[in-house]
Coordinates of C-alpha atoms in Angstrom, one line a residue:
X1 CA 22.9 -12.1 108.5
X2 CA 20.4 -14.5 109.8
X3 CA 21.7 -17.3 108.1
X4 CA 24.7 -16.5 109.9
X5 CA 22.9 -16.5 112.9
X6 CA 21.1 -19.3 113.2
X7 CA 24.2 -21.4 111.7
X8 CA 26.2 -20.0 115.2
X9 CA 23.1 -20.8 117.4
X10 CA 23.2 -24.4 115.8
X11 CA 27.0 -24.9 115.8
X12 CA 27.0 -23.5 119.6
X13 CA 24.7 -26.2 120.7
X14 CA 25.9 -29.0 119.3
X15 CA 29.5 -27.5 120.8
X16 CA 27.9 -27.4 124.7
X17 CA 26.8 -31.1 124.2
X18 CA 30.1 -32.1 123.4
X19 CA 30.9 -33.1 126.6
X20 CA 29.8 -34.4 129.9
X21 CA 28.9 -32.5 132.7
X22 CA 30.8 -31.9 135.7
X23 CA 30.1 -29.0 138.7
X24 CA 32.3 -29.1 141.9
X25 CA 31.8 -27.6 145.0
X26 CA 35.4 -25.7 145.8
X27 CA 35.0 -22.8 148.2
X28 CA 32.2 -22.3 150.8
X29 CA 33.1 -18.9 152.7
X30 CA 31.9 -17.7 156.1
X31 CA 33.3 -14.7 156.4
X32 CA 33.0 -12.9 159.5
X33 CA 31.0 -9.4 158.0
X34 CA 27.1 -10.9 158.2
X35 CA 25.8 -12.3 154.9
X36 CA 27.7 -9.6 152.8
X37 CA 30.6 -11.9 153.1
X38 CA 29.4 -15.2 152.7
X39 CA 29.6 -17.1 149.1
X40 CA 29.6 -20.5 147.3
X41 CA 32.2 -21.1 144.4
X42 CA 31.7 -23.9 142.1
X43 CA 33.7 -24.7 139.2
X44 CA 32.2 -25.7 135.9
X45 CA 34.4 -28.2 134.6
X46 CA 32.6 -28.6 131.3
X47 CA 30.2 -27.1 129.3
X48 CA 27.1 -27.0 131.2
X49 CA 23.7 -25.5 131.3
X50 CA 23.2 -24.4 135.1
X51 CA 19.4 -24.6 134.1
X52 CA 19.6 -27.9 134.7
X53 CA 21.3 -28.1 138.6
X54 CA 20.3 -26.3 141.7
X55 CA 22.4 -25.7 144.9
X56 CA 20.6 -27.1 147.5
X57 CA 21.3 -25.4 151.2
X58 CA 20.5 -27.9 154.4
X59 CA 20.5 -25.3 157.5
X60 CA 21.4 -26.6 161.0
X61 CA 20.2 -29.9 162.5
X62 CA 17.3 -29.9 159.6
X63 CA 17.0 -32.5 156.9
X64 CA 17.8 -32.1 153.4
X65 CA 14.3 -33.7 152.3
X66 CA 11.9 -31.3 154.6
X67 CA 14.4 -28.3 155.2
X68 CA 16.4 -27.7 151.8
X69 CA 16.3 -24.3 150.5
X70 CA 16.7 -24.8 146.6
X71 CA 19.1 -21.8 144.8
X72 CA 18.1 -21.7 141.8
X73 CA 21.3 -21.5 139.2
X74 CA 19.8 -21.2 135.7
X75 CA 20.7 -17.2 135.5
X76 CA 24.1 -18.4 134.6
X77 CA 23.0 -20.0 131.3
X78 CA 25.8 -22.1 129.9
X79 CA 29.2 -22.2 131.0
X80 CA 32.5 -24.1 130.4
X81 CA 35.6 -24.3 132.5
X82 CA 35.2 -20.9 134.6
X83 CA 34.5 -20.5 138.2
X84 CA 31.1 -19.1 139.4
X85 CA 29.8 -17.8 142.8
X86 CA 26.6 -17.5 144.6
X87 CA 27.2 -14.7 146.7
X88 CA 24.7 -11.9 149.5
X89 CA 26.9 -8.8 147.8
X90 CA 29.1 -8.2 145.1
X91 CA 30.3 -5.0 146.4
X92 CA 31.3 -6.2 149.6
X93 CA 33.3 -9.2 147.8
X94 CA 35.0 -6.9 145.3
X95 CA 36.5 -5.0 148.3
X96 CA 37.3 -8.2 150.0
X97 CA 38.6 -10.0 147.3
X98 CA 40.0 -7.2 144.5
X99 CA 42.5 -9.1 142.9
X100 CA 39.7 -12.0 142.0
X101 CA 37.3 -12.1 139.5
X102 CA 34.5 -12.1 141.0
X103 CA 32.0 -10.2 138.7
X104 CA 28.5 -9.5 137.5
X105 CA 29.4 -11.4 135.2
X106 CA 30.5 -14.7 137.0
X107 CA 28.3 -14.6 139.7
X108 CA 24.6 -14.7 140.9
X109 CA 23.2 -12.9 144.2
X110 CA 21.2 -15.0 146.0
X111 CA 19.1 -13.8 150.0
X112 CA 19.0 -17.6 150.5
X113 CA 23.4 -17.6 151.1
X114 CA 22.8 -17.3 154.6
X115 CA 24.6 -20.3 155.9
X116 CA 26.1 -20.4 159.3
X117 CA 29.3 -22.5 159.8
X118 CA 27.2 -25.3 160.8
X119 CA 25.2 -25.6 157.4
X120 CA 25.9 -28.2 154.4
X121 CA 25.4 -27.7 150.9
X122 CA 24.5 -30.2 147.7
X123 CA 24.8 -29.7 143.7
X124 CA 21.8 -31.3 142.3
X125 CA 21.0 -32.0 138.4
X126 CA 17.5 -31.6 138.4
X127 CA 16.3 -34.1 136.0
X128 CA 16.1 -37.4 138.3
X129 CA 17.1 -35.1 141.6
X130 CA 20.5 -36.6 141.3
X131 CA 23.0 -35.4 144.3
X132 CA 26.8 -34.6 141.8
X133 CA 28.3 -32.9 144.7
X134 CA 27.9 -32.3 148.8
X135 CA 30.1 -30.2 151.0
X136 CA 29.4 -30.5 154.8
X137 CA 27.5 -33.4 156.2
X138 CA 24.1 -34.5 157.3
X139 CA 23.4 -33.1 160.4
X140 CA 23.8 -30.0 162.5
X141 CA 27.8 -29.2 162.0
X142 CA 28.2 -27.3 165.4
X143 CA 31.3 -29.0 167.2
X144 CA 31.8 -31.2 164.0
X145 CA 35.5 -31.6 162.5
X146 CA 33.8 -29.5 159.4
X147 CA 32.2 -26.8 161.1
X148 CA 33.7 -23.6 159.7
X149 CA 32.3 -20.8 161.8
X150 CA 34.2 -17.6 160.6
X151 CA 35.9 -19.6 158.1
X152 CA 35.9 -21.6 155.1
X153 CA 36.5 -25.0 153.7
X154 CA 38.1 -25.3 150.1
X155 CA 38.3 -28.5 147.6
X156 CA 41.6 -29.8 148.2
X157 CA 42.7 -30.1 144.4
X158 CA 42.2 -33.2 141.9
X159 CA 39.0 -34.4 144.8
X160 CA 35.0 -34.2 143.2
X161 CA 32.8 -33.9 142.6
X162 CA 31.5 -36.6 145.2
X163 CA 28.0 -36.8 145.8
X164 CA 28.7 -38.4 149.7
X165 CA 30.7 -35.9 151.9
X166 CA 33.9 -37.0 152.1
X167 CA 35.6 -35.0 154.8
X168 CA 39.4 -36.2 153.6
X169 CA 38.7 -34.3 150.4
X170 CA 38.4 -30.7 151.9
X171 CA 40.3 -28.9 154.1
X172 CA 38.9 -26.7 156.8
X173 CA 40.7 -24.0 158.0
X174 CA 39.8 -23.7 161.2
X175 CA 36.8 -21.9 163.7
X176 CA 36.8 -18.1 163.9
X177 CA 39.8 -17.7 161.9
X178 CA 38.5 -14.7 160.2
X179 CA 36.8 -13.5 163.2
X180 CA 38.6 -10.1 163.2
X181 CA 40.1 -10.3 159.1
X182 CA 38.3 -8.4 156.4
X183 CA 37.7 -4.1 155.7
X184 CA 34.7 -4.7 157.5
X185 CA 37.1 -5.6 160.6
X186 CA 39.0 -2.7 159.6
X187 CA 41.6 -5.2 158.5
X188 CA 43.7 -6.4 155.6
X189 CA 41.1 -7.7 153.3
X190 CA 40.0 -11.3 153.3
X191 CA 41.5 -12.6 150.3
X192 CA 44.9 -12.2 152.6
X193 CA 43.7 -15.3 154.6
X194 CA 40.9 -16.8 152.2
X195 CA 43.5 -17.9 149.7
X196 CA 42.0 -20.8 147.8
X197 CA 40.1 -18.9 145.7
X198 CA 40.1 -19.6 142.2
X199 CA 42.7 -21.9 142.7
X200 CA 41.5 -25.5 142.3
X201 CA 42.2 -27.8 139.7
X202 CA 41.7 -31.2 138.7
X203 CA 43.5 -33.1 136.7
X204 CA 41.0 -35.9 136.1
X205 CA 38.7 -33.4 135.1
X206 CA 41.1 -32.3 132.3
X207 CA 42.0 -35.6 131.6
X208 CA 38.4 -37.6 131.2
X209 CA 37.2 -34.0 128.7
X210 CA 40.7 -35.1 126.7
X211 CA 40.0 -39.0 126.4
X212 CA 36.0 -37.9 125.6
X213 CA 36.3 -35.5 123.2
X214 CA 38.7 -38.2 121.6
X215 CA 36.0 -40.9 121.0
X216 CA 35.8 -40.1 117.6
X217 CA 37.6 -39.2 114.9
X218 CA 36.6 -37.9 111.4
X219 CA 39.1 -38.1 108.3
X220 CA 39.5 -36.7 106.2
X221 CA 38.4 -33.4 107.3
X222 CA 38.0 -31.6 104.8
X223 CA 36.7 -34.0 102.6
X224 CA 37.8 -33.8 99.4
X225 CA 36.2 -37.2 97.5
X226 CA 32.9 -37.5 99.1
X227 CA 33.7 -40.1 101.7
X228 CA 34.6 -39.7 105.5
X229 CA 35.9 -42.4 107.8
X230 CA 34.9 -42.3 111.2
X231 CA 37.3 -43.7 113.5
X232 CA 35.6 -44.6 117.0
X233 CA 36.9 -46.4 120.3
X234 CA 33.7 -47.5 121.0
X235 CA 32.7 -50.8 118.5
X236 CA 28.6 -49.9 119.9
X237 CA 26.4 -48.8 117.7
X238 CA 25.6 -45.2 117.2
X239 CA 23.4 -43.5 115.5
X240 CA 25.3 -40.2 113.6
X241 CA 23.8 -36.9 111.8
X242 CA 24.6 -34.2 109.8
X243 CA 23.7 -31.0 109.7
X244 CA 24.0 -27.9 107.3
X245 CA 24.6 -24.6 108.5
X246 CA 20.8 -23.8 108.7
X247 CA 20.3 -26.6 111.4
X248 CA 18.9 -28.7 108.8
X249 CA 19.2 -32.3 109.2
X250 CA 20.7 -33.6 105.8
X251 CA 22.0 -37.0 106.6
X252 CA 21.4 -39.9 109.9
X253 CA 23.2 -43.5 109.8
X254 CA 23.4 -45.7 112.5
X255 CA 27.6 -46.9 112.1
X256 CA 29.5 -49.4 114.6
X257 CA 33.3 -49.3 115.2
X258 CA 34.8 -47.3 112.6
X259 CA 32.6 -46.9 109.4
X260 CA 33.1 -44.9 106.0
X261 CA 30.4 -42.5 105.3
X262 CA 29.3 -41.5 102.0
X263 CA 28.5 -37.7 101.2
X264 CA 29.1 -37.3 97.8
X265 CA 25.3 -36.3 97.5
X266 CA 26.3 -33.0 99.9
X267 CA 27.3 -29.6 98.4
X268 CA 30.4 -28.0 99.5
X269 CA 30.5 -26.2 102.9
X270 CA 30.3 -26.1 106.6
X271 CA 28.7 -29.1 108.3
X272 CA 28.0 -30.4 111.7
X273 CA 28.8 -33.4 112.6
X274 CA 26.7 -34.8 115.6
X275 CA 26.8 -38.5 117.6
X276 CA 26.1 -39.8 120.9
X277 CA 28.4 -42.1 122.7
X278 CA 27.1 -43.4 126.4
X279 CA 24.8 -41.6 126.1
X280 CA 26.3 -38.3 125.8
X281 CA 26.4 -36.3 122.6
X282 CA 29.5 -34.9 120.8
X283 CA 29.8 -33.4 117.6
X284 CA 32.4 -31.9 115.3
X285 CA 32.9 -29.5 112.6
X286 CA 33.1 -30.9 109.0
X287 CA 33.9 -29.2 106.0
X288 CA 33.0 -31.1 102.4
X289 CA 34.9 -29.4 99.4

């Protein structure tokens, strides 16, 4: 059994670095019932580890440098095309918003989702303090085009990340337009009005995981005579390893373009096959026979 195990825990992190790593901003919600009805939604595009981003919150006419209120995201872990929320209450949003799936497990409560319809909000990879994503602008949003008082803006689809606010890519749907909505109101609930929920989508996303996850190519796979080919679009340099199901490392090479591989020297089994391409690792399943 731990064999087992620590083959999954090796195979599972060579799987999350397959990709690159992109979060979008797609809902910010102001809804009209205090802080019990406010939340973020951000859409993990690919697999990511949210220990490495914060959402940053820039309040009012403050700056992002001196007044930022860092959220911190890593209680998420890893995730991988799925929607997540930073939300005051999950009770209030699963009366709200019952036909979403908004859950304990999907989302993160958080005292410091107290924005006002004026505030702004940044995703930020930690490592270098990088700015992926911004919703809202730099100053005060009172009177703004983008102020959403008693409302919400949602990602208009196939726009982001962007890390410069770029109003044309949102749509706002107006001040106080949930001023009376929600059970709170004793009204329909809010996911009557608040209908972007859930619903973005990106096909450049989808597309740039596709032509990524296609850099390379390994065949044949299984390999039956003790030689692989690897078949790359990218004629760089790269260095490659192999690993057995224990997380050993039992072969490195540094190939260009495509390159045959000799693994006669391997028993039979389950490999992992790991290399990094602009900088970003990927790695693939191999079996040897």
């Amino acid at each position: 059994m731990k064999k087992i195990y620590v083959f999954l825990v090796v195979a599972l992190t060579f799987s999350f670095s397959n990709y690159s790593q992109d979060l979008v901003l797609t809902n910010v919600v102001d809804g009209s019932c205090g802080n019990t009805s406010k939340f973020v939604e951000i859409y993990v595009s690919e697999t990511a580890d949210l220990a490495d981003y914060k959402l940053v919150r820039r309040s009012n006419s403050g700056t992002w440098e001196e007044d930022g209120v860092d959220i911190d995201l890593s209680a998420f872990g890893t995730r991988t095309d799925e929607f997540i929320y930073v939300i005051r209450d999950l009770e209030t949003l699963n009366i709200e918003f019952p036909n979403e799936d908004i859950t304990e497990g999907n989302s993160l409560v958080s005292e410091d989702i107290s924005h006002n319809g004026d505030d702004s909000y940044r995703l930020v990879k930690i490592d270098g303090d990088v700015v992926l994503d911004q919703f809202g602008g730099d100053t005060d949003g009172t009177g703004e085009t983008w102020e959403y008082t008693d409302s919400w803006g949602s990602r208009n689809n196939d726009a982001g990340p962007n890390p410069v606010f770029t109003e044309s890519e949102w749509t706002f749907h107006g001040v106080d337009v949930l001023d009376d909505q929600g059970v709170c109101n004793e009204a329909v609930p809010l996911e009557n009005t608040v209908n972007t929920i859930g619903g973005y989508t990106n096909v450049n996303l989808v597309a740039k995981d596709f032509q990524f996850n296609s850099a390379i190519v390994l065949y044949p796979n299984p390999v039956t005579n003790g030689e692989f080919t690897i078949q790359s679009q990218e004629n760089s340099s790269k260095n490659i390893q192999i690993y057995d199901i224990l997380g050993k490392k039992v072969l490195e090479s540094k190939v260009i373009g495509n390159h045959s591989v000799n693994v006669s020297q391997l028993k039979s089994g389950l490999y992992i096959f790991s290399a990094e391409i602009d900088g970003k690792r990927i790695s693939k399943k191999m079996i040897i026979k």
